[in-house]
Amino acid sequence: TSLSWSPTGKHFAVGSFNALKLCDRTGWSYCRETPECGSIFSISWCNDGTQFACGTGSGTIVFVSLVDRNFSWQNMDVTLAENNTITVHDILNETKEELDFRDRVVDMSLAYGSMVVTTNSQCFVYQQNNWNTPHVEDLKDPPTLIVQCPFHFALVDTNGIQIINYEGRPLCTVRFGGLRTEYLNQQVLSVCRDVVALVEPSSPKQIRVFDVHTGRAIGQPIPHRLDIVRIALNQQGT
């Protein structure tokens, strides 16, 4: 009876009679809840995509939070618990680290020996060999996407695409007329040592390339005959 996509584009929720499901963008079901509330007629997500509310036929409002998010990289396994605590488990060395956050964790990403965690107002950058003293950067708007490469990472919000190194220093911000950051995801945005490449949201047959140090466009958009569904940059080049 209802369906709504998360603002981040990573999940969608489906409601029906006494049933609520959370799925990823491929349709894989993460969980199924059975609230005694009748039919769910509307679903509304918060801006950061970590919570949503459901309006039901019985007049009840159901509030839902996304918890127990988990991901892995090489020998590291990371879990976000309900109390905004991230547990980092090193499977090879059999060690565990617990990282507590005052504010609600919006997104996190672990790759290339670094973990990036964002809340509504701050970005924390951790190194694999030092979980105690992260680099902390204040944010103007809640981020919707993190894309990492071995040298720096992209942080996407409503203002554009920020490129930040793993010491927490901003390198540039990519902006251009017609950029719709809400349509960007891991499949259509890629970063490497020198450039940022993205599928243009308003014209999915074109790829735009930008310099990571200046944020300026490199050359003209690269056209293709068909809509582009995924891009990736070589991480080994100079």
XYZ file of N, CA and C in Angstrom:
714
model
N 0.800 -1.213 0.000
C 0.000 0.000 0.000
C 0.839 1.272 0.000
N 2.160 1.155 0.202
C 3.028 2.337 0.174
C 4.462 1.910 -0.105
N 5.212 2.837 -0.691
C 6.630 2.612 -0.969
C 7.329 3.966 -0.986
N 8.533 4.030 -0.405
C 9.269 5.292 -0.395
C 10.772 5.012 -0.377
N 11.491 5.739 -1.247
C 12.947 5.621 -1.315
C 13.603 6.508 -0.262
N 14.712 6.037 0.293
C 15.546 6.860 1.167
C 16.144 8.006 0.367
N 16.370 9.200 0.976
C 17.005 10.310 0.258
C 18.399 9.969 -0.265
N 19.073 9.013 0.356
C 20.406 8.620 -0.104
C 20.354 7.690 -1.310
N 19.182 7.108 -1.605
C 19.052 6.176 -2.714
C 19.567 4.785 -2.419
N 19.984 4.527 -1.166
C 20.552 3.218 -0.820
C 19.480 2.206 -0.423
N 18.352 2.684 0.099
C 17.309 1.790 0.594
C 15.942 2.289 0.154
N 14.964 1.394 0.234
C 13.578 1.817 0.143
C 12.747 0.977 1.114
N 11.655 1.579 1.576
C 10.768 0.900 2.517
C 9.438 0.613 1.835
N 8.876 -0.545 2.143
C 7.592 -0.962 1.570
C 6.643 -1.285 2.713
N 5.439 -0.696 2.671
C 4.446 -0.958 3.699
C 3.201 -1.593 3.123
N 2.590 -2.487 3.892
C 1.311 -3.105 3.522
C 0.534 -3.376 4.806
N -0.416 -4.285 4.769
C -1.249 -4.540 5.953
C -0.426 -5.256 7.028
N -0.230 -4.573 8.164
C 0.533 -5.122 9.293
C 1.912 -5.643 8.881
N 2.524 -5.005 7.890
C 3.834 -5.470 7.424
C 4.660 -4.282 6.917
N 5.955 -4.345 7.206
C 6.887 -3.302 6.785
C 8.216 -3.954 6.434
N 8.724 -3.661 5.223
C 9.991 -4.242 4.784
C 10.976 -3.144 4.413
N 12.262 -3.394 4.701
C 13.348 -2.511 4.293
C 14.210 -3.261 3.298
N 14.442 -2.648 2.119
C 15.185 -3.308 1.043
C 16.308 -2.404 0.556
N 17.339 -3.011 -0.056
C 18.359 -2.204 -0.710
C 17.910 -1.902 -2.140
N 18.750 -1.167 -2.882
C 18.316 -0.702 -4.208
C 18.132 -1.835 -5.207
N 18.694 -3.021 -4.928
C 18.516 -4.151 -5.835
C 17.249 -4.942 -5.512
N 16.572 -4.581 -4.411
C 15.375 -5.303 -4.013
C 15.610 -6.343 -2.940
N 16.881 -6.518 -2.516
C 17.188 -7.493 -1.468
C 16.594 -7.005 -0.146
N 15.875 -7.865 0.546
C 15.197 -7.494 1.778
C 16.128 -7.639 2.982
N 16.313 -6.529 3.715
C 17.132 -6.569 4.929
C 16.346 -7.126 6.113
N 15.106 -6.706 6.235
C 14.308 -7.163 7.372
C 12.819 -6.982 7.069
N 12.007 -7.669 7.858
C 10.546 -7.566 7.738
C 9.967 -7.468 9.138
N 9.243 -6.385 9.393
C 8.600 -6.186 10.690
C 7.086 -6.309 10.524
N 6.402 -6.687 11.612
C 4.952 -6.872 11.557
C 4.269 -6.053 12.655
N 4.252 -4.730 12.519
C 3.565 -3.906 13.522
C 2.051 -4.079 13.434
N 1.389 -4.120 14.581
C -0.073 -4.255 14.610
C -0.688 -2.865 14.428
N -0.716 -2.407 13.184
C -1.142 -1.027 12.941
C -2.099 -0.911 11.761
N -2.489 -2.013 11.147
C -3.323 -1.951 9.954
C -2.474 -1.655 8.724
N -3.091 -1.153 7.681
C -2.369 -0.850 6.439
C -1.517 0.406 6.601
N -0.314 0.364 6.024
C 0.587 1.522 6.029
C 0.370 2.279 4.719
N -0.128 3.511 4.822
C -0.502 4.276 3.637
C 0.539 5.311 3.216
N 1.441 5.685 4.094
C 2.458 6.679 3.726
C 3.737 6.431 4.515
N 4.872 6.727 3.859
C 6.192 6.583 4.474
C 6.989 7.844 4.173
N 7.560 8.456 5.193
C 8.337 9.682 5.009
C 9.691 9.534 5.701
N 10.783 9.709 4.928
C 12.142 9.575 5.450
C 12.642 10.910 5.986
N 13.525 10.865 6.991
C 14.242 12.062 7.399
C 15.334 12.344 6.366
N 15.886 13.556 6.383
C 16.809 13.975 5.326
C 18.076 13.145 5.245
N 18.544 12.610 6.383
C 19.807 11.864 6.355
C 19.622 10.380 6.053
N 18.383 9.922 5.909
C 18.144 8.540 5.519
C 18.369 7.514 6.603
N 18.403 7.924 7.882
C 18.620 6.971 8.969
C 17.334 6.621 9.714
N 16.260 7.370 9.470
C 14.993 7.117 10.139
C 13.833 7.421 9.180
N 12.662 6.807 9.439
C 11.465 7.184 8.686
C 10.235 6.949 9.547
N 9.156 7.605 9.155
C 7.890 7.480 9.872
C 6.832 6.948 8.917
N 5.890 6.176 9.470
C 4.830 5.568 8.669
C 3.465 6.023 9.191
N 2.596 6.443 8.274
C 1.216 6.745 8.616
C 0.341 5.545 8.299
N -0.530 5.163 9.220
C -1.281 3.911 9.075
C -2.783 4.150 9.066
N -3.500 3.131 8.630
C -4.950 3.214 8.555
C -5.615 3.269 9.915
N -4.941 2.804 10.972
C -5.519 2.822 12.318
C -5.321 4.161 13.017
N -4.618 5.096 12.336
C -4.321 6.385 12.952
C -3.021 6.396 13.743
N -2.345 5.257 13.814
C -1.075 5.152 14.525
C 0.072 5.624 13.632
N 1.062 6.291 14.218
C 2.287 6.661 13.508
C 3.406 5.762 13.999
N 4.066 5.094 13.091
C 5.150 4.175 13.418
C 6.481 4.836 13.060
N 7.413 4.888 14.028
C 8.741 5.453 13.800
C 9.770 4.332 13.712
N 10.649 4.427 12.712
C 11.615 3.360 12.440
C 13.012 3.955 12.330
N 14.004 3.276 12.932
C 15.413 3.671 12.816
C 16.209 2.524 12.212
N 17.195 2.868 11.371
C 18.072 1.866 10.778
C 19.230 1.595 11.728
N 19.351 0.367 12.214
C 20.399 -0.005 13.167
C 21.099 -1.273 12.688
N 22.186 -1.602 13.392
C 22.966 -2.813 13.104
C 23.453 -2.849 11.659
N 23.868 -1.683 11.147
C 24.476 -1.652 9.818
C 25.880 -2.245 9.891
N 26.251 -3.005 8.875
C 27.514 -3.749 8.923
C 28.185 -3.728 7.566
N 29.529 -3.610 7.546
C 30.289 -3.748 6.305
C 31.701 -4.191 6.627
N 32.419 -4.645 5.612
C 33.751 -5.223 5.811
C 34.721 -4.709 4.764
N 36.008 -4.750 5.115
C 37.084 -4.455 4.174
C 38.308 -5.259 4.605
N 38.777 -6.146 3.717
C 39.890 -7.041 4.015
C 39.614 -7.772 5.331
N 40.475 -7.597 6.357
C 40.305 -8.330 7.613
C 39.534 -7.536 8.665
N 38.937 -6.405 8.273
C 38.216 -5.555 9.216
C 36.706 -5.698 9.016
N 35.991 -5.840 10.132
C 34.530 -5.920 10.108
C 33.979 -4.827 11.019
N 33.062 -4.021 10.507
C 32.559 -2.850 11.231
C 31.046 -2.965 11.384
N 30.553 -2.703 12.613
C 29.125 -2.768 12.898
C 28.702 -1.513 13.642
N 27.596 -0.898 13.196
C 27.006 0.244 13.884
C 25.825 -0.247 14.696
N 25.899 -0.059 16.026
C 24.838 -0.519 16.912
C 23.799 0.578 17.124
N 22.732 0.227 17.839
C 21.603 1.133 18.021
C 21.974 2.367 18.838
N 22.954 2.260 19.734
C 23.317 3.372 20.619
C 24.426 4.249 20.035
N 24.562 4.265 18.693
C 25.580 5.076 18.008
C 26.997 4.681 18.408
N 27.197 3.403 18.640
C 28.527 2.858 18.899
C 28.958 2.013 17.702
N 30.150 2.294 17.191
C 30.707 1.509 16.086
C 31.745 0.541 16.662
N 31.576 -0.734 16.357
C 32.531 -1.754 16.773
C 33.372 -2.166 15.570
N 34.694 -2.023 15.717
C 35.631 -2.404 14.667
C 36.319 -3.691 15.091
N 36.110 -4.749 14.331
C 36.645 -6.066 14.672
C 37.730 -6.442 13.669
N 38.966 -6.552 14.162
C 40.070 -7.026 13.338
C 40.107 -8.548 13.444
N 39.612 -9.214 12.405
C 39.480 -10.669 12.449
C 40.842 -11.358 12.463
N 41.816 -10.786 11.762
C 43.145 -11.401 11.672
C 43.874 -11.345 13.003
N 43.847 -10.179 13.663
C 44.567 -10.010 14.926
C 43.702 -10.252 16.155
N 42.420 -10.547 15.932
C 41.464 -10.839 17.004
C 41.398 -9.707 18.030
N 41.252 -8.482 17.539
C 41.110 -7.327 18.412
C 39.803 -6.607 18.092
N 39.273 -5.865 19.072
C 38.051 -5.092 18.890
C 38.236 -3.691 19.450
N 37.696 -2.721 18.722
C 37.688 -1.333 19.173
C 36.247 -0.831 19.145
N 35.852 -0.110 20.192
C 34.515 0.482 20.238
C 34.633 1.996 20.171
N 33.938 2.602 19.220
C 33.969 4.044 18.999
C 32.587 4.604 19.295
N 32.501 5.511 20.273
C 31.222 6.081 20.682
C 31.050 7.466 20.070
N 29.813 7.764 19.657
C 29.507 9.052 19.043
C 28.348 9.707 19.784
N 28.474 11.013 20.002
C 27.438 11.763 20.711
C 26.196 11.934 19.840
N 26.416 12.202 18.544
C 25.301 12.423 17.624
C 25.024 11.166 16.808
N 23.863 11.135 16.164
C 23.478 9.985 15.356
C 24.396 9.845 14.153
N 24.890 8.639 13.922
C 25.760 8.362 12.782
C 24.906 8.281 11.524
N 25.250 9.104 10.524
C 24.495 9.154 9.273
C 25.035 8.139 8.276
N 26.365 8.103 8.108
C 26.956 7.207 7.111
C 28.370 6.855 7.541
N 28.894 5.785 6.975
C 30.269 5.378 7.270
C 30.796 4.563 6.105
N 32.129 4.593 5.953
C 32.770 3.870 4.859
C 34.167 3.465 5.300
N 34.568 2.247 4.971
C 35.884 1.731 5.326
C 36.553 1.156 4.093
N 37.739 1.695 3.748
C 38.501 1.189 2.601
C 39.906 1.767 2.663
N 40.855 1.050 2.079
C 42.237 1.526 1.930
C 42.863 1.924 3.267
N 42.515 1.206 4.349
C 43.131 1.463 5.645
C 42.572 2.657 6.386
N 41.497 3.274 5.904
C 40.900 4.440 6.563
C 39.386 4.260 6.663
N 38.827 4.761 7.752
C 37.374 4.725 7.923
C 36.859 6.155 8.072
N 35.810 6.475 7.322
C 35.182 7.789 7.362
C 33.786 7.623 7.957
N 33.504 8.401 9.014
C 32.205 8.351 9.684
C 31.628 9.756 9.688
N 30.348 9.885 9.336
C 29.720 11.207 9.322
C 28.485 11.222 10.209
N 28.305 12.355 10.910
C 27.062 12.664 11.602
C 26.433 13.843 10.861
N 25.385 14.421 11.403
C 24.747 15.557 10.742
C 25.649 16.789 10.702
N 26.608 16.871 11.622
C 27.402 18.101 11.719
C 28.906 17.899 11.640
N 29.381 16.647 11.675
C 30.833 16.419 11.698
C 31.222 15.208 10.861
N 32.497 15.237 10.419
C 33.095 14.114 9.689
C 34.319 13.644 10.465
N 34.400 12.345 10.756
C 35.514 11.751 11.502
C 36.299 10.852 10.556
N 37.618 11.054 10.514
C 38.478 10.249 9.653
C 39.440 9.456 10.537
N 39.305 8.123 10.521
C 40.135 7.231 11.331
C 41.141 6.507 10.452
N 42.309 6.226 11.019
C 43.310 5.398 10.360
C 43.299 4.008 10.998
N 43.558 2.996 10.201
C 43.485 1.625 10.674
C 44.465 1.345 11.810
N 45.591 2.055 11.838
C 46.585 1.830 12.888
C 46.414 2.770 14.085
N 45.340 3.589 14.084
C 45.109 4.505 15.203
C 43.624 4.854 15.278
N 42.893 4.137 16.136
C 41.454 4.357 16.254
C 41.120 5.377 17.336
N 42.114 5.890 18.062
C 41.857 6.746 19.223
C 41.790 8.239 18.902
N 42.501 8.688 17.878
C 42.574 10.128 17.590
C 42.208 10.399 16.130
N 40.923 10.488 15.823
C 40.523 10.764 14.436
C 40.719 12.234 14.085
N 40.813 12.508 12.781
C 40.720 13.876 12.297
C 39.233 14.231 12.232
N 38.872 15.395 12.757
C 37.469 15.801 12.830
C 37.271 17.077 12.016
N 36.259 17.058 11.140
C 35.948 18.208 10.291
C 34.473 18.572 10.482
N 34.205 19.870 10.731
C 32.818 20.327 10.854
C 32.157 20.399 9.482
N 30.873 20.067 9.429
C 30.123 20.056 8.177
C 29.000 21.078 8.222
N 28.702 21.665 7.056
C 27.605 22.622 6.967
C 26.268 21.919 6.757
N 26.287 20.832 5.987
C 25.052 20.096 5.690
C 25.290 18.608 5.883
N 24.245 17.857 6.212
C 24.401 16.404 6.349
C 24.823 15.773 5.022
N 25.840 14.924 5.021
C 26.277 14.271 3.782
C 25.342 13.130 3.394
N 25.313 12.835 2.099
C 24.465 11.754 1.599
C 25.267 10.604 0.988
N 26.582 10.803 0.795
C 27.379 9.773 0.117
C 28.849 9.948 0.445
N 29.549 8.819 0.650
C 31.009 8.795 0.829
C 31.591 7.857 -0.218
N 32.575 8.337 -0.981
C 33.264 7.494 -1.962
C 34.768 7.630 -1.709
N 35.434 6.510 -1.422
C 36.851 6.540 -1.078
C 37.736 6.083 -2.227
N 38.985 6.569 -2.201
C 40.057 6.023 -3.032
C 41.288 5.966 -2.138
N 42.420 5.423 -2.577
C 43.576 5.285 -1.682
C 44.159 6.608 -1.203
N 43.854 7.718 -1.867
C 44.542 8.976 -1.588
C 43.659 10.012 -0.891
N 42.364 9.990 -1.106
C 41.426 10.924 -0.518
C 40.017 10.358 -0.702
N 39.010 11.120 -0.297
C 37.642 10.632 -0.445
C 36.722 11.783 -0.837
N 35.594 11.412 -1.428
C 34.570 12.384 -1.818
C 33.434 12.328 -0.816
N 32.999 13.517 -0.385
C 31.883 13.646 0.532
C 30.816 14.488 -0.175
N 29.655 13.892 -0.411
C 28.606 14.540 -1.199
C 27.530 15.089 -0.269
N 27.176 16.374 -0.456
C 26.040 16.956 0.240
C 25.291 17.866 -0.730
N 24.355 18.650 -0.240
C 23.542 19.481 -1.130
C 24.346 20.592 -1.798
N 25.527 20.923 -1.244
C 26.348 21.997 -1.809
C 27.255 21.533 -2.938
N 27.479 20.236 -3.073
C 28.363 19.732 -4.114
C 29.135 18.519 -3.648
N 30.274 18.286 -4.292
C 31.127 17.131 -3.996
C 32.430 17.653 -3.404
N 32.626 17.445 -2.108
C 33.861 17.856 -1.453
C 34.897 16.742 -1.549
N 36.125 17.104 -1.920
C 37.236 16.155 -1.914
C 38.114 16.475 -0.710
N 38.310 15.500 0.163
C 39.028 15.684 1.425
C 40.089 14.604 1.541
N 41.304 14.961 2.005
C 42.318 13.932 2.184
C 42.160 13.273 3.555
N 42.942 12.222 3.809
C 42.750 11.441 5.025
C 43.347 12.105 6.264
N 43.893 13.302 6.101
C 44.284 14.119 7.247
C 43.204 15.137 7.586
N 42.068 15.053 6.879
C 40.952 15.942 7.144
C 41.043 17.280 6.442
N 41.968 17.441 5.497
C 42.140 18.727 4.814
C 41.343 18.744 3.510
N 40.428 19.716 3.337
C 39.678 19.816 2.076
C 40.601 20.175 0.915
N 40.419 19.501 -0.228
C 41.211 19.777 -1.423
C 40.442 20.679 -2.390
N 39.160 20.398 -2.601
C 38.345 21.220 -3.502
C 36.884 20.845 -3.327
N 36.018 21.619 -3.955
C 34.594 21.299 -4.034
C 34.174 21.356 -5.497
N 33.582 20.276 -5.976
C 33.121 20.198 -7.369
C 31.666 20.658 -7.425
N 31.418 21.694 -8.232
C 30.061 22.192 -8.462
C 29.921 22.569 -9.930
N 28.724 22.431 -10.465
C 28.437 22.945 -11.803
C 26.937 23.088 -11.945
N 26.511 23.900 -12.892
C 25.096 24.126 -13.117
C 24.367 22.852 -13.479
N 23.277 22.577 -12.798
C 22.501 21.375 -13.080
C 22.909 20.154 -12.275
N 23.917 20.291 -11.375
C 24.329 19.154 -10.557
C 23.233 18.815 -9.550
N 22.743 17.578 -9.589
C 21.736 17.093 -8.646
C 22.387 16.017 -7.793
N 22.916 16.424 -6.643
C 23.687 15.495 -5.817
C 22.824 14.362 -5.269
N 21.502 14.570 -5.175
C 20.645 13.514 -4.634
C 20.581 12.297 -5.555
N 21.010 12.445 -6.821
C 20.988 11.319 -7.755
C 22.338 10.593 -7.840
N 23.332 11.047 -7.084
C 24.653 10.403 -7.130
C 24.687 9.212 -6.184
N 25.415 8.173 -6.588
C 25.627 7.008 -5.738
C 26.972 6.372 -6.099
N 27.278 5.241 -5.453
C 28.575 4.584 -5.654
C 28.782 4.114 -7.083
N 27.705 3.890 -7.837
C 27.829 3.375 -9.197
C 28.152 4.471 -10.217
N 27.770 5.711 -9.925
C 27.926 6.771 -10.935
C 28.902 7.868 -10.508
N 29.632 7.659 -9.417
C 30.655 8.603 -8.969
C 31.907 7.830 -8.602
N 33.064 8.249 -9.138
C 34.314 7.566 -8.863
C 35.434 8.590 -8.677
N 36.387 8.249 -7.795
C 37.487 9.149 -7.463
C 38.803 8.393 -7.560
N 39.860 9.066 -8.061
C 41.200 8.495 -8.047
C 42.182 9.595 -7.632
N 43.473 9.349 -7.807
C 44.486 10.296 -7.353
C 44.319 11.680 -7.974
N 43.995 11.744 -9.265
C 44.018 13.010 -9.998
C 42.648 13.596 -10.309
N 41.639 12.743 -10.494
C 40.370 13.247 -11.020
C 39.167 12.672 -10.277
N 38.047 13.369 -10.469
C 36.725 12.899 -10.059
C 35.912 12.714 -11.335
N 35.260 11.585 -11.478
C 34.420 11.338 -12.653
C 33.010 11.004 -12.182
N 32.019 11.521 -12.904
C 30.632 11.232 -12.546
C 29.762 11.200 -13.796
N 28.714 10.406 -13.705
C 27.700 10.401 -14.755
C 26.794 11.599 -14.491
N 26.623 12.448 -15.486
C 25.832 13.656 -15.292
C 24.378 13.285 -15.008
N 23.838 13.682 -13.832
C 22.479 13.263 -13.464
C 21.406 13.688 -14.462
N 21.550 14.874 -15.055
C 20.526 15.355 -15.979
C 20.678 14.784 -17.378
N 21.833 14.137 -17.659
C 22.067 13.537 -18.970
C 22.889 12.269 -18.786
N 22.249 11.140 -18.464
C 22.975 9.917 -18.096
C 23.774 9.270 -19.223
N 23.826 9.885 -20.397
C 24.688 9.386 -21.467
C 26.044 10.102 -21.480
N 26.287 11.003 -20.490
C 27.523 11.775 -20.472
C 28.289 11.578 -19.163
N 29.630 11.562 -19.277
C 30.513 11.517 -18.106
C 31.261 12.836 -18.019
N 31.259 13.435 -16.850
C 32.034 14.650 -16.604
C 33.248 14.302 -15.750
N 34.389 14.953 -16.043
C 35.643 14.700 -15.317
C 36.157 16.016 -14.747
N 36.615 15.980 -13.465
C 37.078 17.180 -12.779
C 38.418 16.918 -12.100
N 39.217 17.972 -11.988
C 40.500 17.904 -11.290
C 40.249 17.897 -9.780
N 40.898 16.969 -9.048
C 40.630 16.865 -7.606
C 41.250 18.010 -6.814
N 42.231 18.707 -7.373
C 42.902 19.771 -6.627
C 42.275 21.145 -6.851
N 41.622 21.346 -7.993
C 41.035 22.646 -8.302
C 39.512 22.603 -8.395
N 38.937 21.425 -8.644
C 37.501 21.308 -8.850
C 37.045 21.726 -10.235
N 37.996 22.046 -11.112
C 37.651 22.505 -12.460
C 37.425 21.328 -13.408
N 36.546 21.553 -14.372
C 36.269 20.519 -15.369
C 37.483 20.296 -16.255
N 37.718 19.032 -16.623
C 38.804 18.664 -17.532
C 38.174 18.285 -18.871
N 38.408 19.108 -19.880
C 37.871 18.825 -21.208
C 36.359 18.919 -21.251
N 35.802 18.367 -22.320
C 34.360 18.350 -22.531
C 33.757 17.064 -21.967
N 32.452 17.063 -21.665
C 31.809 15.816 -21.235
C 32.015 14.701 -22.259
N 32.203 13.474 -21.761
C 32.438 12.313 -22.622
C 31.095 11.674 -22.949
N 30.679 11.686 -24.247
C 29.349 11.173 -24.606
C 29.358 9.667 -24.876
N 28.228 9.026 -24.615
C 28.008 7.621 -24.959
C 26.634 7.492 -25.625
N 26.461 6.424 -26.374
C 25.202 6.232 -27.087
C 24.078 5.810 -26.165
N 24.390 5.051 -25.109
C 23.372 4.527 -24.201
C 23.556 5.119 -22.809
N 22.531 4.996 -21.980
C 22.625 5.452 -20.596
C 23.720 4.670 -19.863
N 24.504 5.373 -19.072
C 25.619 4.767 -18.326
C 25.107 4.376 -16.948
N 25.329 3.122 -16.553
C 24.838 2.650 -15.258
C 25.947 2.532 -14.223
N 27.219 2.469 -14.679
C 28.310 2.344 -13.700
C 29.618 2.809 -14.314
N 30.442 3.502 -13.496
C 31.782 3.895 -13.930
C 32.773 3.572 -12.808
N 34.056 3.430 -13.165
C 35.115 3.204 -12.179
C 36.427 3.715 -12.754
N 37.240 4.347 -11.907
C 38.533 4.875 -12.299
C 39.657 3.964 -11.846
N 40.727 3.903 -12.618
C 41.910 3.140 -12.273
C 42.579 3.774 -11.061
N 42.852 2.969 -10.012
C 43.466 3.486 -8.783
C 44.988 3.321 -8.759
N 45.550 2.743 -9.815
C 46.980 2.474 -9.805
C 47.793 3.482 -10.627
N 47.131 4.335 -11.409
C 47.836 5.286 -12.256
C 48.431 6.431 -11.457
N 49.201 7.299 -12.142
C 49.844 8.420 -11.445
C 48.957 9.655 -11.558
